[in-house]
């Protein structure tokens, strides 16, 4: 049976890294942590008889999906525009001609749909700077913006819309 998020009911979940002694002990009895890739809920699931081998894996908590999204951004004495080339509900890779520094905090507007308001990310942090792109982590959203971004990511994957999460 496929693992399903108990909060939004999607099956687009990814096994998460174990955190702390309790989760390491729980894995001895086949209880593993997972993270929903759409609503970001972290939860544990009993998977009787399944063992996951320790291996070097992608450290990201959220899988990035190829995308092409126009973006405008601003921060402390800086503003610019660019194109998101891959996207998840909590981070992205951005191509921009504007020089950015690791640790810089930005407000972003992602134009994910035609004829609908852009998704606003109140605070995003520059986590890595490479010659061809900048890695950003989304830190703070206002209102339902996180849910709107999740709906867009769901659509990129061809998944049905997931249910709204209260609060």
PDB file of C-alpha atoms in Angstrom:
ATOM      1  CA  UNK A   1       0.000   0.000   0.000  1.00  0.00           C
ATOM      2  CA  UNK A   2       1.357   3.427  -0.950  1.00  0.00           C
ATOM      3  CA  UNK A   3       2.177   5.835   1.848  1.00  0.00           C
ATOM      4  CA  UNK A   4      -0.284   8.737   2.030  1.00  0.00           C
ATOM      5  CA  UNK A   5      -0.070  12.074   3.840  1.00  0.00           C
ATOM      6  CA  UNK A   6      -2.518  12.037   6.776  1.00  0.00           C
ATOM      7  CA  UNK A   7      -3.015  15.802   6.473  1.00  0.00           C
ATOM      8  CA  UNK A   8      -3.760  16.413   2.785  1.00  0.00           C
ATOM      9  CA  UNK A   9      -4.282  12.828   1.505  1.00  0.00           C
ATOM     10  CA  UNK A  10      -1.746  13.021  -1.326  1.00  0.00           C
ATOM     11  CA  UNK A  11       0.575  10.126  -2.060  1.00  0.00           C
ATOM     12  CA  UNK A  12       3.362  12.482  -3.106  1.00  0.00           C
ATOM     13  CA  UNK A  13       5.483  11.845  -0.019  1.00  0.00           C
ATOM     14  CA  UNK A  14       9.184  11.244   0.478  1.00  0.00           C
ATOM     15  CA  UNK A  15      11.001   9.404   3.233  1.00  0.00           C
ATOM     16  CA  UNK A  16      12.610  11.981   5.528  1.00  0.00           C
ATOM     17  CA  UNK A  17      15.883  11.849   7.392  1.00  0.00           C
ATOM     18  CA  UNK A  18      15.595  10.431  10.892  1.00  0.00           C
ATOM     19  CA  UNK A  19      15.947  13.113  13.562  1.00  0.00           C
ATOM     20  CA  UNK A  20      17.099  12.227  17.051  1.00  0.00           C
ATOM     21  CA  UNK A  21      17.412   9.063  19.085  1.00  0.00           C
ATOM     22  CA  UNK A  22      13.657   8.364  19.201  1.00  0.00           C
ATOM     23  CA  UNK A  23      13.340   8.146  15.408  1.00  0.00           C
ATOM     24  CA  UNK A  24      16.461   5.989  15.157  1.00  0.00           C
ATOM     25  CA  UNK A  25      15.025   3.586  17.733  1.00  0.00           C
ATOM     26  CA  UNK A  26      11.607   3.623  16.036  1.00  0.00           C
ATOM     27  CA  UNK A  27      13.222   2.548  12.758  1.00  0.00           C
ATOM     28  CA  UNK A  28      14.319  -0.678  14.496  1.00  0.00           C
ATOM     29  CA  UNK A  29      10.617  -1.610  14.609  1.00  0.00           C
ATOM     30  CA  UNK A  30       9.965  -0.391  11.049  1.00  0.00           C
ATOM     31  CA  UNK A  31       8.548   3.056  11.884  1.00  0.00           C
ATOM     32  CA  UNK A  32       9.996   5.652   9.504  1.00  0.00           C
ATOM     33  CA  UNK A  33       9.585   9.427   9.068  1.00  0.00           C
ATOM     34  CA  UNK A  34       8.084  10.838   5.866  1.00  0.00           C
ATOM     35  CA  UNK A  35       7.436  14.367   4.574  1.00  0.00           C
ATOM     36  CA  UNK A  36       4.589  15.389   2.291  1.00  0.00           C
ATOM     37  CA  UNK A  37       5.993  17.095  -0.795  1.00  0.00           C
ATOM     38  CA  UNK A  38       2.912  19.311  -1.176  1.00  0.00           C
ATOM     39  CA  UNK A  39       1.626  20.403   2.245  1.00  0.00           C
ATOM     40  CA  UNK A  40       5.052  19.862   3.988  1.00  0.00           C
ATOM     41  CA  UNK A  41       3.531  17.805   6.853  1.00  0.00           C
ATOM     42  CA  UNK A  42       6.071  15.489   8.544  1.00  0.00           C
ATOM     43  CA  UNK A  43       4.724  12.188   9.872  1.00  0.00           C
ATOM     44  CA  UNK A  44       5.754   8.629  10.770  1.00  0.00           C
ATOM     45  CA  UNK A  45       4.520   5.390   9.219  1.00  0.00           C
ATOM     46  CA  UNK A  46       4.827   1.745  10.214  1.00  0.00           C
ATOM     47  CA  UNK A  47       6.205  -0.196   7.242  1.00  0.00           C
ATOM     48  CA  UNK A  48       6.408  -3.687   8.634  1.00  0.00           C
ATOM     49  CA  UNK A  49       9.262  -5.727   7.186  1.00  0.00           C
ATOM     50  CA  UNK A  50      10.768  -2.903   5.121  1.00  0.00           C
ATOM     51  CA  UNK A  51      14.356  -1.854   5.801  1.00  0.00           C
ATOM     52  CA  UNK A  52      15.953   1.178   4.218  1.00  0.00           C
ATOM     53  CA  UNK A  53      19.680   0.882   3.591  1.00  0.00           C
ATOM     54  CA  UNK A  54      21.870   3.722   4.767  1.00  0.00           C
ATOM     55  CA  UNK A  55      23.159   5.402   1.643  1.00  0.00           C
ATOM     56  CA  UNK A  56      24.272   8.775   0.481  1.00  0.00           C
ATOM     57  CA  UNK A  57      21.118  10.458  -0.732  1.00  0.00           C
ATOM     58  CA  UNK A  58      20.024  13.916  -1.728  1.00  0.00           C
ATOM     59  CA  UNK A  59      20.011  16.023   1.465  1.00  0.00           C
ATOM     60  CA  UNK A  60      17.001  17.993   0.296  1.00  0.00           C
ATOM     61  CA  UNK A  61      13.767  17.426   2.166  1.00  0.00           C
ATOM     62  CA  UNK A  62      11.712  18.338  -0.887  1.00  0.00           C
ATOM     63  CA  UNK A  63      12.066  17.008  -4.411  1.00  0.00           C
ATOM     64  CA  UNK A  64      12.516  19.724  -7.023  1.00  0.00           C
ATOM     65  CA  UNK A  65      10.565  19.589 -10.262  1.00  0.00           C
ATOM     66  CA  UNK A  66      11.706  21.171 -13.538  1.00  0.00           C
ATOM     67  CA  UNK A  67       9.761  24.380 -14.142  1.00  0.00           C
ATOM     68  CA  UNK A  68       9.972  27.697 -15.917  1.00  0.00           C
ATOM     69  CA  UNK A  69       8.493  30.444 -13.752  1.00  0.00           C
ATOM     70  CA  UNK A  70       9.090  34.191 -14.087  1.00  0.00           C
ATOM     71  CA  UNK A  71      10.090  35.838 -10.805  1.00  0.00           C
ATOM     72  CA  UNK A  72      10.640  39.313  -9.431  1.00  0.00           C
ATOM     73  CA  UNK A  73      12.440  39.799  -6.141  1.00  0.00           C
ATOM     74  CA  UNK A  74      13.646  42.500  -3.798  1.00  0.00           C
ATOM     75  CA  UNK A  75      15.725  42.691  -0.661  1.00  0.00           C
ATOM     76  CA  UNK A  76      17.956  45.037   1.276  1.00  0.00           C
ATOM     77  CA  UNK A  77      19.175  47.495  -1.402  1.00  0.00           C
ATOM     78  CA  UNK A  78      18.629  45.002  -4.213  1.00  0.00           C
ATOM     79  CA  UNK A  79      15.913  44.099  -6.687  1.00  0.00           C
ATOM     80  CA  UNK A  80      15.791  42.040  -9.827  1.00  0.00           C
ATOM     81  CA  UNK A  81      14.069  39.439 -11.900  1.00  0.00           C
ATOM     82  CA  UNK A  82      14.815  35.985 -13.146  1.00  0.00           C
ATOM     83  CA  UNK A  83      13.510  32.556 -14.032  1.00  0.00           C
ATOM     84  CA  UNK A  84      12.976  29.641 -11.665  1.00  0.00           C
ATOM     85  CA  UNK A  85      14.303  26.498 -13.384  1.00  0.00           C
ATOM     86  CA  UNK A  86      13.311  23.944 -10.761  1.00  0.00           C
ATOM     87  CA  UNK A  87      10.881  24.225  -7.904  1.00  0.00           C
ATOM     88  CA  UNK A  88       9.514  22.555  -4.784  1.00  0.00           C
ATOM     89  CA  UNK A  89       7.132  23.847  -2.136  1.00  0.00           C
ATOM     90  CA  UNK A  90      10.060  25.081  -0.010  1.00  0.00           C
ATOM     91  CA  UNK A  91      12.922  25.908  -2.393  1.00  0.00           C
ATOM     92  CA  UNK A  92      13.997  26.583  -5.942  1.00  0.00           C
ATOM     93  CA  UNK A  93      16.864  27.253  -8.315  1.00  0.00           C
ATOM     94  CA  UNK A  94      16.815  30.738  -9.831  1.00  0.00           C
ATOM     95  CA  UNK A  95      18.635  32.052 -12.886  1.00  0.00           C
ATOM     96  CA  UNK A  96      19.187  35.793 -12.673  1.00  0.00           C
ATOM     97  CA  UNK A  97      21.626  38.409 -13.937  1.00  0.00           C
ATOM     98  CA  UNK A  98      21.374  40.212 -10.577  1.00  0.00           C
ATOM     99  CA  UNK A  99      24.321  39.355  -8.308  1.00  0.00           C
ATOM    100  CA  UNK A 100      23.132  37.781  -5.040  1.00  0.00           C
ATOM    101  CA  UNK A 101      25.110  36.736  -1.961  1.00  0.00           C
ATOM    102  CA  UNK A 102      24.690  33.681   0.250  1.00  0.00           C
ATOM    103  CA  UNK A 103      22.578  34.577   3.263  1.00  0.00           C
ATOM    104  CA  UNK A 104      20.726  37.419   1.527  1.00  0.00           C
ATOM    105  CA  UNK A 105      17.012  37.619   2.379  1.00  0.00           C
ATOM    106  CA  UNK A 106      14.532  38.368  -0.392  1.00  0.00           C
ATOM    107  CA  UNK A 107      10.834  38.869  -0.955  1.00  0.00           C
ATOM    108  CA  UNK A 108       9.734  37.057  -4.116  1.00  0.00           C
ATOM    109  CA  UNK A 109       6.767  37.075  -6.468  1.00  0.00           C
ATOM    110  CA  UNK A 110       6.350  33.962  -8.633  1.00  0.00           C
ATOM    111  CA  UNK A 111       4.081  34.370 -11.651  1.00  0.00           C
ATOM    112  CA  UNK A 112       2.962  30.744 -11.708  1.00  0.00           C
ATOM    113  CA  UNK A 113      -0.355  31.147 -13.529  1.00  0.00           C
ATOM    114  CA  UNK A 114      -1.513  33.444 -16.303  1.00  0.00           C
ATOM    115  CA  UNK A 115      -4.375  35.747 -15.282  1.00  0.00           C
ATOM    116  CA  UNK A 116      -3.989  35.042 -11.549  1.00  0.00           C
ATOM    117  CA  UNK A 117      -2.061  37.004  -8.935  1.00  0.00           C
ATOM    118  CA  UNK A 118       1.548  35.994  -8.395  1.00  0.00           C
ATOM    119  CA  UNK A 119       2.429  33.829  -5.391  1.00  0.00           C
ATOM    120  CA  UNK A 120       4.214  36.010  -2.839  1.00  0.00           C
ATOM    121  CA  UNK A 121       6.982  34.570  -0.712  1.00  0.00           C
ATOM    122  CA  UNK A 122       7.519  36.995   2.150  1.00  0.00           C
ATOM    123  CA  UNK A 123      11.017  35.770   2.928  1.00  0.00           C
ATOM    124  CA  UNK A 124      13.423  33.557   0.992  1.00  0.00           C
ATOM    125  CA  UNK A 125      17.068  32.984   1.881  1.00  0.00           C
ATOM    126  CA  UNK A 126      19.880  32.581  -0.634  1.00  0.00           C
ATOM    127  CA  UNK A 127      21.470  29.236   0.328  1.00  0.00           C
ATOM    128  CA  UNK A 128      23.933  28.749  -2.530  1.00  0.00           C
ATOM    129  CA  UNK A 129      25.378  30.786  -5.367  1.00  0.00           C
ATOM    130  CA  UNK A 130      26.703  29.065  -8.484  1.00  0.00           C
ATOM    131  CA  UNK A 131      27.782  30.562 -11.814  1.00  0.00           C
ATOM    132  CA  UNK A 132      24.562  29.479 -13.542  1.00  0.00           C
ATOM    133  CA  UNK A 133      21.996  29.665 -10.725  1.00  0.00           C
ATOM    134  CA  UNK A 134      21.143  30.587  -7.152  1.00  0.00           C
ATOM    135  CA  UNK A 135      19.614  28.153  -4.650  1.00  0.00           C
ATOM    136  CA  UNK A 136      16.832  29.658  -2.520  1.00  0.00           C
ATOM    137  CA  UNK A 137      14.937  28.379   0.518  1.00  0.00           C
ATOM    138  CA  UNK A 138      11.434  29.720   1.149  1.00  0.00           C
ATOM    139  CA  UNK A 139      11.163  30.706   4.810  1.00  0.00           C
ATOM    140  CA  UNK A 140       7.934  32.660   5.251  1.00  0.00           C
ATOM    141  CA  UNK A 141       4.605  32.814   3.416  1.00  0.00           C
ATOM    142  CA  UNK A 142       1.520  34.954   4.075  1.00  0.00           C
ATOM    143  CA  UNK A 143      -1.967  33.473   4.302  1.00  0.00           C
ATOM    144  CA  UNK A 144      -2.685  30.780   1.736  1.00  0.00           C
ATOM    145  CA  UNK A 145       0.329  31.442  -0.472  1.00  0.00           C
ATOM    146  CA  UNK A 146       2.073  28.227   0.586  1.00  0.00           C
ATOM    147  CA  UNK A 147      -1.050  26.248  -0.354  1.00  0.00           C
ATOM    148  CA  UNK A 148      -1.267  28.006  -3.745  1.00  0.00           C
ATOM    149  CA  UNK A 149       2.350  27.076  -4.453  1.00  0.00           C
ATOM    150  CA  UNK A 150       1.603  23.474  -3.432  1.00  0.00           C
ATOM    151  CA  UNK A 151      -1.342  23.396  -5.845  1.00  0.00           C
ATOM    152  CA  UNK A 152       0.937  24.600  -8.643  1.00  0.00           C
ATOM    153  CA  UNK A 153       3.568  21.938  -7.870  1.00  0.00           C
ATOM    154  CA  UNK A 154       0.785  19.328  -7.786  1.00  0.00           C
ATOM    155  CA  UNK A 155      -0.290  20.476 -11.250  1.00  0.00           C
ATOM    156  CA  UNK A 156       3.284  20.275 -12.587  1.00  0.00           C
ATOM    157  CA  UNK A 157       3.309  16.633 -11.535  1.00  0.00           C
ATOM    158  CA  UNK A 158      -0.090  15.945 -13.083  1.00  0.00           C
ATOM    159  CA  UNK A 159      -1.541  15.106  -9.661  1.00  0.00           C
ATOM    160  CA  UNK A 160      -5.066  16.017  -8.576  1.00  0.00           C
ATOM    161  CA  UNK A 161      -5.468  19.101  -6.398  1.00  0.00           C
ATOM    162  CA  UNK A 162      -4.966  18.317  -2.736  1.00  0.00           C
ATOM    163  CA  UNK A 163      -7.385  19.376  -0.037  1.00  0.00           C
ATOM    164  CA  UNK A 164      -7.012  22.614   1.894  1.00  0.00           C
ATOM    165  CA  UNK A 165      -5.388  22.391   5.291  1.00  0.00           C
ATOM    166  CA  UNK A 166      -7.143  24.338   8.066  1.00  0.00           C
ATOM    167  CA  UNK A 167      -5.172  27.053   9.843  1.00  0.00           C
TER     168      UNK A 167
END
